Every structure is written in C-alpha cells, then in structure tokens.
PDB file of C-alpha atoms in Angstrom:
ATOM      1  CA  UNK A   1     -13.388-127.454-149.489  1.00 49.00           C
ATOM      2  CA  UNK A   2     -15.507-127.635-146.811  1.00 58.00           C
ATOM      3  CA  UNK A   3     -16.013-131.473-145.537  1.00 63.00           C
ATOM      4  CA  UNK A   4     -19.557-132.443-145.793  1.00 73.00           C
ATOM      5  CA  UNK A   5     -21.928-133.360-142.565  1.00 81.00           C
ATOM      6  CA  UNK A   6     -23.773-136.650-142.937  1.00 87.00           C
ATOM      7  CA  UNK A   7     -26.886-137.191-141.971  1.00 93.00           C
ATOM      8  CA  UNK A   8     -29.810-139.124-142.797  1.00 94.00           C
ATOM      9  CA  UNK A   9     -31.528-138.184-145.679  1.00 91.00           C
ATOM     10  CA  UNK A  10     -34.556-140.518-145.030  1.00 93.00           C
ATOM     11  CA  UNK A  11     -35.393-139.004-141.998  1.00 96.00           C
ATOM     12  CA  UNK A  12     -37.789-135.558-142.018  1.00 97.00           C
ATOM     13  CA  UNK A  13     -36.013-132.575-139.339  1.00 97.00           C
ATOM     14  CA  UNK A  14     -37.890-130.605-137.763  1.00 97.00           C
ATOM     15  CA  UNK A  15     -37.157-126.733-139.946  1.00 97.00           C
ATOM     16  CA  UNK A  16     -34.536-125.067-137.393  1.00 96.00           C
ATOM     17  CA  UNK A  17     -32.492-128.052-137.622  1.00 97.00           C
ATOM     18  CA  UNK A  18     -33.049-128.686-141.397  1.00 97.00           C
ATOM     19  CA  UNK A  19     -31.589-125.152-142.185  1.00 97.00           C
ATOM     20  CA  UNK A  20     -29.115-125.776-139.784  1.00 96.00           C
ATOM     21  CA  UNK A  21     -27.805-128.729-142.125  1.00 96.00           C
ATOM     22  CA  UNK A  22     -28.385-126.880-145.234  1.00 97.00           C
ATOM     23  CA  UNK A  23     -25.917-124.492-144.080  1.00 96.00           C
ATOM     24  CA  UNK A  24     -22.974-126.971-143.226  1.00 94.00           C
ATOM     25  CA  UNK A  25     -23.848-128.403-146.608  1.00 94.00           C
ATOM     26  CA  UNK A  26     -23.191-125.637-148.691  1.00 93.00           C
ATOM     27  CA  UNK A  27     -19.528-126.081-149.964  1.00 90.00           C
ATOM     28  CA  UNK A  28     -19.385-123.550-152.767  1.00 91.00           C
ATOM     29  CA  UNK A  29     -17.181-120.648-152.907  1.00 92.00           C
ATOM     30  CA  UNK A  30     -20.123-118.207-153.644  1.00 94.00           C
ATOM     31  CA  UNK A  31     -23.321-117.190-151.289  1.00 95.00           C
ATOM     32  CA  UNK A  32     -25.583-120.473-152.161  1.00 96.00           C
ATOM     33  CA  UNK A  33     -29.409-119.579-152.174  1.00 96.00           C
ATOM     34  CA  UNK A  34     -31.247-121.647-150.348  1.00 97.00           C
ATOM     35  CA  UNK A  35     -34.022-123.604-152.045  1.00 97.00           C
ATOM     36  CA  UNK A  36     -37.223-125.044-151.490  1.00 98.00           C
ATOM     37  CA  UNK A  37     -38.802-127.894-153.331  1.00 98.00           C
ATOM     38  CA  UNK A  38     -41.769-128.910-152.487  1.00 98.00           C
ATOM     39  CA  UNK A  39     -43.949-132.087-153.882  1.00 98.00           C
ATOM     40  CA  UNK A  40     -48.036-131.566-154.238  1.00 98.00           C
ATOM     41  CA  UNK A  41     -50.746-133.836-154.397  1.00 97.00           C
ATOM     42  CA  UNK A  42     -52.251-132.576-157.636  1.00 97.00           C
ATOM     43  CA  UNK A  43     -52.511-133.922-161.280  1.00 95.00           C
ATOM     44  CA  UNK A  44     -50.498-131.329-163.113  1.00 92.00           C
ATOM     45  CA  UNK A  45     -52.408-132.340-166.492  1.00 92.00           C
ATOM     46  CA  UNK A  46     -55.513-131.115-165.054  1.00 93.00           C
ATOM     47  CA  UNK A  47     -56.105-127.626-165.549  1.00 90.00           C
ATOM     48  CA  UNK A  48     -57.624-126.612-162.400  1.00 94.00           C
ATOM     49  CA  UNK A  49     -55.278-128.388-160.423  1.00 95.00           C
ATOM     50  CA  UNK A  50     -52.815-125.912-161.726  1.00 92.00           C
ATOM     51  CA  UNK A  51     -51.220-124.084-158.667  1.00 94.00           C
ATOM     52  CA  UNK A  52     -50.265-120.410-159.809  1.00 90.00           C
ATOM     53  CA  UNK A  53     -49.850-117.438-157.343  1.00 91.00           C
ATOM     54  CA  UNK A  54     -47.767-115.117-155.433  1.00 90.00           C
ATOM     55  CA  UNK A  55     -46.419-114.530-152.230  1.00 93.00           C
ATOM     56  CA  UNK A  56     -44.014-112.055-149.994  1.00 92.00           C
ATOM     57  CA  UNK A  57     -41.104-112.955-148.432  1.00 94.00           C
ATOM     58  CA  UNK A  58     -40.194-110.173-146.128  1.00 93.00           C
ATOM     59  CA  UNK A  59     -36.430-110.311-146.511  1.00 93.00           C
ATOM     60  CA  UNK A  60     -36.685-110.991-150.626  1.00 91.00           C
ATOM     61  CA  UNK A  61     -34.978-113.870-152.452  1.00 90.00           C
ATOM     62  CA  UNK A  62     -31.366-112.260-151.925  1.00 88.00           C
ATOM     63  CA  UNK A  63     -31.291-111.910-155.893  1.00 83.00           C
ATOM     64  CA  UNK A  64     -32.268-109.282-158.043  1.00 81.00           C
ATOM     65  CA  UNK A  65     -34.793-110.314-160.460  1.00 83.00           C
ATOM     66  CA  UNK A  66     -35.075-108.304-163.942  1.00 93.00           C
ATOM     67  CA  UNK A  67     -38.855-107.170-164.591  1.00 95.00           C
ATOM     68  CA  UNK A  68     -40.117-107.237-168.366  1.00 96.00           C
ATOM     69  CA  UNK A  69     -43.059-105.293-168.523  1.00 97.00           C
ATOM     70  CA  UNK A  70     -45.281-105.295-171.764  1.00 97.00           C
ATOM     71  CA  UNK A  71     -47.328-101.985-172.159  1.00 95.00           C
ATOM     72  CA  UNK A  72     -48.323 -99.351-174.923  1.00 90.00           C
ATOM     73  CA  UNK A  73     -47.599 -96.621-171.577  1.00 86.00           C
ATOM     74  CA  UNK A  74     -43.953 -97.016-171.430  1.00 89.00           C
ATOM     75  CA  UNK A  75     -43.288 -93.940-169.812  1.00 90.00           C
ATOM     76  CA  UNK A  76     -45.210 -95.230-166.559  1.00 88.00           C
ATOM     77  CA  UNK A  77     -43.621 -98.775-166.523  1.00 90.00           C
ATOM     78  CA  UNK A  78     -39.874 -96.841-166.708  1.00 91.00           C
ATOM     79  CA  UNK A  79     -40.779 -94.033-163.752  1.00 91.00           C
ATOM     80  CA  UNK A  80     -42.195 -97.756-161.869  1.00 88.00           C
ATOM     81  CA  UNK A  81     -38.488 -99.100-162.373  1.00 91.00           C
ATOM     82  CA  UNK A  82     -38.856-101.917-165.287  1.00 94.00           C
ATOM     83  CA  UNK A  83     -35.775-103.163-166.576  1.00 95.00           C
ATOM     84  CA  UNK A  84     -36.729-103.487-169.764  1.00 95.00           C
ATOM     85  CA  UNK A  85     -40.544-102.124-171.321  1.00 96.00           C
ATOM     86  CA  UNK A  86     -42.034-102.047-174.482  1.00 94.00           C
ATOM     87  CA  UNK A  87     -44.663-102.655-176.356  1.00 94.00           C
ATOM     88  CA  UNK A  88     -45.493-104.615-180.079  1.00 94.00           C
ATOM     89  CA  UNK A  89     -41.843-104.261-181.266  1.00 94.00           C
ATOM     90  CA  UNK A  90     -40.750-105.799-178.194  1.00 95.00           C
ATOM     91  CA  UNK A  91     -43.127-108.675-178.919  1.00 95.00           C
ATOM     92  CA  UNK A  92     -42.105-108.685-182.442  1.00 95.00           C
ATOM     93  CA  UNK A  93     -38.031-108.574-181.188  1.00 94.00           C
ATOM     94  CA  UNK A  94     -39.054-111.800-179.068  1.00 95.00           C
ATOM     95  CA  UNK A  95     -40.681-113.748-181.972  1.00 94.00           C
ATOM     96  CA  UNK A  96     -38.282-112.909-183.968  1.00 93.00           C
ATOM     97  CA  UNK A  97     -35.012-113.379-182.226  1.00 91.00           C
ATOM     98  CA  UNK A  98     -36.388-115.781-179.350  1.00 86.00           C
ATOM     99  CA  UNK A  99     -33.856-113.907-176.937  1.00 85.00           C
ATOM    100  CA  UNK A 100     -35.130-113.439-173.131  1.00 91.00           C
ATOM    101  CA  UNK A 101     -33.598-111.098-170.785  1.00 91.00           C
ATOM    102  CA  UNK A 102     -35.796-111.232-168.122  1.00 94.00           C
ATOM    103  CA  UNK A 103     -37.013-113.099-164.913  1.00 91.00           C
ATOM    104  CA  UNK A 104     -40.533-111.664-164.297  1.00 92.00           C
ATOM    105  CA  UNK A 105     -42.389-110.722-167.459  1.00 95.00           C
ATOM    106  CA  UNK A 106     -45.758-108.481-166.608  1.00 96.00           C
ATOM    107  CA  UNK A 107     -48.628-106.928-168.757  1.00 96.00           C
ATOM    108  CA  UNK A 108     -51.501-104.097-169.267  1.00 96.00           C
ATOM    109  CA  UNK A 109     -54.423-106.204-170.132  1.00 96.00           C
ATOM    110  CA  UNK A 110     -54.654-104.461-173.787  1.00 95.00           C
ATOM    111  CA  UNK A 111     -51.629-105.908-174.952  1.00 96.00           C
ATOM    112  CA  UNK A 112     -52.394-109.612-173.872  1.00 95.00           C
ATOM    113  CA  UNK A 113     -53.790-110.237-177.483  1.00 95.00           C
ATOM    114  CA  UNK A 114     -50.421-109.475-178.979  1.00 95.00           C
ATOM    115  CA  UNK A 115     -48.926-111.056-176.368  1.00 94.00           C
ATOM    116  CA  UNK A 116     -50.370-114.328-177.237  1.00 93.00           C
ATOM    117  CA  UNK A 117     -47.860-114.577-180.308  1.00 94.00           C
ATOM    118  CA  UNK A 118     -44.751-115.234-178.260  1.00 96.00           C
ATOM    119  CA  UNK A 119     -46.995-117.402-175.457  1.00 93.00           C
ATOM    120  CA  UNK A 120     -44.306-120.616-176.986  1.00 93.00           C
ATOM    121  CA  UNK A 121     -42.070-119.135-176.059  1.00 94.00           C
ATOM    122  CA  UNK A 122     -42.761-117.742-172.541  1.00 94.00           C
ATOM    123  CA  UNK A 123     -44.855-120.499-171.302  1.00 89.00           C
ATOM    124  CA  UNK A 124     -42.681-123.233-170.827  1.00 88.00           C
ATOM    125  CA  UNK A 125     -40.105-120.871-169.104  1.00 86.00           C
ATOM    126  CA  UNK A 126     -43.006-119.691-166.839  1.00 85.00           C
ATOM    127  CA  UNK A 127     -42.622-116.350-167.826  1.00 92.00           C
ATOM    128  CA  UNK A 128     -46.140-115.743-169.565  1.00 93.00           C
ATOM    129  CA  UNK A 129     -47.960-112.923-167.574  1.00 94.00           C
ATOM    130  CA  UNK A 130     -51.430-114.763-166.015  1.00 90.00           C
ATOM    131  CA  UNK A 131     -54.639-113.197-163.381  1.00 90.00           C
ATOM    132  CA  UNK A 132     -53.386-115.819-161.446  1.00 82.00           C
ATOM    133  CA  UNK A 133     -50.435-114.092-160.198  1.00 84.00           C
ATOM    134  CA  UNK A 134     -50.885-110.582-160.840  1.00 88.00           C
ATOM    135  CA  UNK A 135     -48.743-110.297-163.229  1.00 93.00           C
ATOM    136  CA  UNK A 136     -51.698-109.015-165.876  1.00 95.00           C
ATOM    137  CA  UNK A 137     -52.449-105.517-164.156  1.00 94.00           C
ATOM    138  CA  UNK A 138     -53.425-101.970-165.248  1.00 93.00           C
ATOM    139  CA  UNK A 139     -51.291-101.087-162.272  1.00 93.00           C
ATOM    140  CA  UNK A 140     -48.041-101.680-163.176  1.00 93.00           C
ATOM    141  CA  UNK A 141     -46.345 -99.398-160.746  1.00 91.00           C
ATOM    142  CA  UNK A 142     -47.551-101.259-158.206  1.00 91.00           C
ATOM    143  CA  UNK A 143     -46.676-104.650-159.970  1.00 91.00           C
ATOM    144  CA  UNK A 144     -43.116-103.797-160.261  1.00 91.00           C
ATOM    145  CA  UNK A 145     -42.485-102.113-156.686  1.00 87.00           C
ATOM    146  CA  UNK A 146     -43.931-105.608-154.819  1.00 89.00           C
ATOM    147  CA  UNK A 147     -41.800-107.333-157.224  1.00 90.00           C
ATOM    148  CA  UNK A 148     -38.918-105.462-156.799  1.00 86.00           C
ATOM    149  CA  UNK A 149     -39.240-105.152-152.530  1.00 84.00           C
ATOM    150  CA  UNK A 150     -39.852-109.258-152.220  1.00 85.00           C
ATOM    151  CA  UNK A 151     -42.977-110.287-154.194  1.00 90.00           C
ATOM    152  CA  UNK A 152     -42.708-113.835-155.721  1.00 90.00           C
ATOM    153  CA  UNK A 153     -44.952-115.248-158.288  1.00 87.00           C
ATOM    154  CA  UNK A 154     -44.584-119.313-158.312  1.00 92.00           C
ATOM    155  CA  UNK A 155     -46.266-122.185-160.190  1.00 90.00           C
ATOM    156  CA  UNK A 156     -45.945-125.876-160.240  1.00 93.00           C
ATOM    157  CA  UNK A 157     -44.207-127.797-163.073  1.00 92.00           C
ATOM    158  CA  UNK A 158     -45.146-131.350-165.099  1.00 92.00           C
ATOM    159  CA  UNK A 159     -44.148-133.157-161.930  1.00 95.00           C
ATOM    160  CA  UNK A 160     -45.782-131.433-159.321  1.00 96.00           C
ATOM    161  CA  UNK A 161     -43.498-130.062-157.898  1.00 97.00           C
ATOM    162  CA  UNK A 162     -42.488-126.215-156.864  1.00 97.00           C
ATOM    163  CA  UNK A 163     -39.063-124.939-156.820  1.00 96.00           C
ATOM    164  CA  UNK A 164     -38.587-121.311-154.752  1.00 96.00           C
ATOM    165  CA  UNK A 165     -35.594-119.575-153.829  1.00 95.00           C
ATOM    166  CA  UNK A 166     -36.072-118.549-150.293  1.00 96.00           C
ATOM    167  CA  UNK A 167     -32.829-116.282-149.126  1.00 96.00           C
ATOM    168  CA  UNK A 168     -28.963-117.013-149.207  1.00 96.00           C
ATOM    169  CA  UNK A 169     -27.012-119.470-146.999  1.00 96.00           C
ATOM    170  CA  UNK A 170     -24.908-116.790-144.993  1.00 96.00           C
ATOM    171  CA  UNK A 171     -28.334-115.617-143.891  1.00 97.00           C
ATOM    172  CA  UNK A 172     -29.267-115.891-140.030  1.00 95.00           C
ATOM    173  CA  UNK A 173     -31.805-118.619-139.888  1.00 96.00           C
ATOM    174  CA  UNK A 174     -34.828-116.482-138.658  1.00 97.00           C
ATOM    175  CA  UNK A 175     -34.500-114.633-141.602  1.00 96.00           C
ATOM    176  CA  UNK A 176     -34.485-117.716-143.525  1.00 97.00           C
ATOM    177  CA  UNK A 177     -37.842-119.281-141.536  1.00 97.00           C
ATOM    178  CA  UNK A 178     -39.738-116.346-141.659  1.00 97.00           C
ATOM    179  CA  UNK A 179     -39.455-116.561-145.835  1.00 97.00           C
ATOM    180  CA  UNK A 180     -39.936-120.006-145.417  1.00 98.00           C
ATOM    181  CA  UNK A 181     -43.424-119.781-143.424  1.00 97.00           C
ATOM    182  CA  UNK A 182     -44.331-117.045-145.678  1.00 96.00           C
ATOM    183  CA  UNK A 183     -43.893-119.153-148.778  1.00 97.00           C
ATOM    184  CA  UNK A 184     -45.545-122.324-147.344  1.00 97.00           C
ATOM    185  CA  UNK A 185     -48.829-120.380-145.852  1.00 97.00           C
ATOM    186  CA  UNK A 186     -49.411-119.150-149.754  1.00 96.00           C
ATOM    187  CA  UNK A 187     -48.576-122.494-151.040  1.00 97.00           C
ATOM    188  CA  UNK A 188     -51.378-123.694-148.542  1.00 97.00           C
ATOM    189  CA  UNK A 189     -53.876-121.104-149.637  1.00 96.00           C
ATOM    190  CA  UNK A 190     -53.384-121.629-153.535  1.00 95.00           C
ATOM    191  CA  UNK A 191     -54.618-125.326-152.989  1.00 96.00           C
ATOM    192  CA  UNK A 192     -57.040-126.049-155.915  1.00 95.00           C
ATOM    193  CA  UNK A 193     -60.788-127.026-154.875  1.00 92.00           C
ATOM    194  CA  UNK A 194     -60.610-129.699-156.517  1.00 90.00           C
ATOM    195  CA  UNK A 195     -57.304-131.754-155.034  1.00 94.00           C
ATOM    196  CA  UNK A 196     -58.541-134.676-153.000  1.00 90.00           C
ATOM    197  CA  UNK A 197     -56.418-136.010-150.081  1.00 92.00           C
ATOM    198  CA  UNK A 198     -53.372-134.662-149.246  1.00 95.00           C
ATOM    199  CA  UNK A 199     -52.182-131.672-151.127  1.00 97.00           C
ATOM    200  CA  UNK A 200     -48.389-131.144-149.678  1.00 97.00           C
ATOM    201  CA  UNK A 201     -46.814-134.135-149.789  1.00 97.00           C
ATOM    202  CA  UNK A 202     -43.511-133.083-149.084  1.00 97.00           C
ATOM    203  CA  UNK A 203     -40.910-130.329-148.318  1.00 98.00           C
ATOM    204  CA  UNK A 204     -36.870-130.645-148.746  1.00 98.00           C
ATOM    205  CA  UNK A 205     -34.519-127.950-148.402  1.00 98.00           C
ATOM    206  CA  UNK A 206     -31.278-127.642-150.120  1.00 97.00           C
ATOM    207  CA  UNK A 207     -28.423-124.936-150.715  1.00 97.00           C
ATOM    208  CA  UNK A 208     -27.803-124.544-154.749  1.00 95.00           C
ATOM    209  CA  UNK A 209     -25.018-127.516-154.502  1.00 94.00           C
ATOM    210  CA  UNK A 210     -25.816-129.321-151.539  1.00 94.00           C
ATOM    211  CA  UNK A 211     -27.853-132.548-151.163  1.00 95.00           C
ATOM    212  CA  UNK A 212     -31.742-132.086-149.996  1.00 96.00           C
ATOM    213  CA  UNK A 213     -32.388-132.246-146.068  1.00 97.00           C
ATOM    214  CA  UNK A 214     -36.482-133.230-145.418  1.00 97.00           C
ATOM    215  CA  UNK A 215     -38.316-130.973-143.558  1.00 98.00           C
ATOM    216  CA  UNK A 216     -40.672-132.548-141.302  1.00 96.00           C
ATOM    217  CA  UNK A 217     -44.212-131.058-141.461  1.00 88.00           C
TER     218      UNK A 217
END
C-alpha cells in the first residue's frame, strides 16, 4: 500500500497543487474518481434556494452512467441510446418492486403526471426528472447524447452541500482542471437570487478513499 503524504488539511492549496495531493493520496487498488464537494451559502429548506442544474465536463466523469428514460415513444428513446425506456408499466414495475437500475432518470413532459406516483421514491435519490436540469424534455435524443458524451445534472443536498465526480485519479491534471473549472463556472451561475452573502463557501477535493485536500478560491 501506498504510504500516505501528509499535509495540512487546514490550509486551502491553490488547485494544481491540491490535485497534485489528491493523487498521492489515492491508495486503492482500482482507478479512484476524483471528487468534488463543495459547501454553499444557501438554506436548503428554502425552496428557491434550491440549486439544481447541469453542466459539461469536456472529458466526462470517467464512468458510464445508465440513462432511464420515461416516454410513451419508446422507439425514439432506444434509437437515442437509453439503457432502459418505458413507459406506465415501467412506472408501475418501480412502485411496485421499488428496484432502480439507473443513474440519470429523464422524461417527455406527458408522462410527468404518472410519473408523480413513484416521485418517493426517486426524489430522495435525486433521480426525479425536473425543468431545472433538463431532464423533462420532448427531445430526448438530445437529452441522452449530452448525457451520454459528458453532461452532468447536479443538485445540492439537506446540508448544502454538492458532491460531483469530476474524472479519475490516473488522469493528467489538465484534464482534471478543465472539468473542474467547468463544474465550478455552472455552480456559480445556478446561484439562487435570493442567497445573501457569500454563496460558495468552500471547495475540497478528494480521491474516493483519500482524505479531503482544500482548494483555495
């Protein structure tokens, strides 16, 4: 096992060097993603403090994610490359069972009123399909290719905070930055209108074992 590299993890590093001690940090003997968490000024029980939206990293997260799209045209959502489509017996299968397969869920806006029966059960895994990050769309095709070539949809949990995977550790870092600067600019311009003060409060990096390095902002 690799021997881990102290440092201080008071201290905020500028991002080259915080990605630099991500890496000797990972100690696993699989790829580690990398991971950013970042803290926001908001109240999360307010509803339009919610932060909900999307953004493109142009290298991808480095994982595959499964798409779950819920339509009445199933034929278009299977030529678009959905891992799994259908429609009211899908819902049903869902209610019923309470099995998820997927990472992304989207939906045609006709089938959002069905949809609303298994909302228990997607919401608090984030997977309910919302406006707010395009996941609701009569043009699914296009849905599923951004999803599937690096599109990320991302919302903040009870505590404020966002978790993103960014890339994997045996990445070059300018691969790495570029997602990162990507991901923070649409974090920036999803900032409610009505958060007073300041709105990112902090950043840390991490690999998917390693301890969190601060970036400084």
């Amino acid at each position: 096992m690799k021997k881990q590299v102290t440092f201080d993890q008071n201290k905020s590093y500028p991002i080259d060097e915080a990605f630099k001690l991500v890496k000797e940090n990972a100690k696993a003997k699989f790829d580690e993603s990398v991971e950013v968490h970042i803290r926001l000024g908001i109240d999360p029980k307010k509803g339009e403090q919610q932060v909900r939206a999307t953004a493109v990293l142009p290298h991808g997260t480095g994982k595959t994610k499964k798409i779950a799209v819920f339509t009445e045209n199933e034929k278009e959502a299977k030529e678009a490359g959905a891992d799994i489509v259908g429609g009211k017996e899908l819902i049903q299968k869902i209610k019923t069972k309470g099995v998820i397969d997927f990472d992304i869920a989207v939906a045609t806006p006709e089938i959002m009123k069905d949809l609303a029966q298994i909302a228990k059960i997607l919401g608090p895994k984030g997977l309910m399909p919302s406006p707010k990050s395009e996941t609701v769309t009569k043009n699914v095709k296009k849905i599923v290719k951004d999803l599937k070539g690096g599109k990320i949809t991302f919302k903040n949990d009870e505590t404020s905070n966002i978790h993103q995977a960014i890339g994997k550790v045996s990445w070059d870092t300018k691969k790495l930055k570029e997602n990162f600067e990507a991901f923070l600019e649409a974090v920036k311009r999803a900032r409610p209108a009505g958060v007073k003060g300041s709105y990112i409060k902090q950043v840390v990096l991490c690999s998917t074992m390693g301890p969190g390095v601060k970036v400084a902002l």
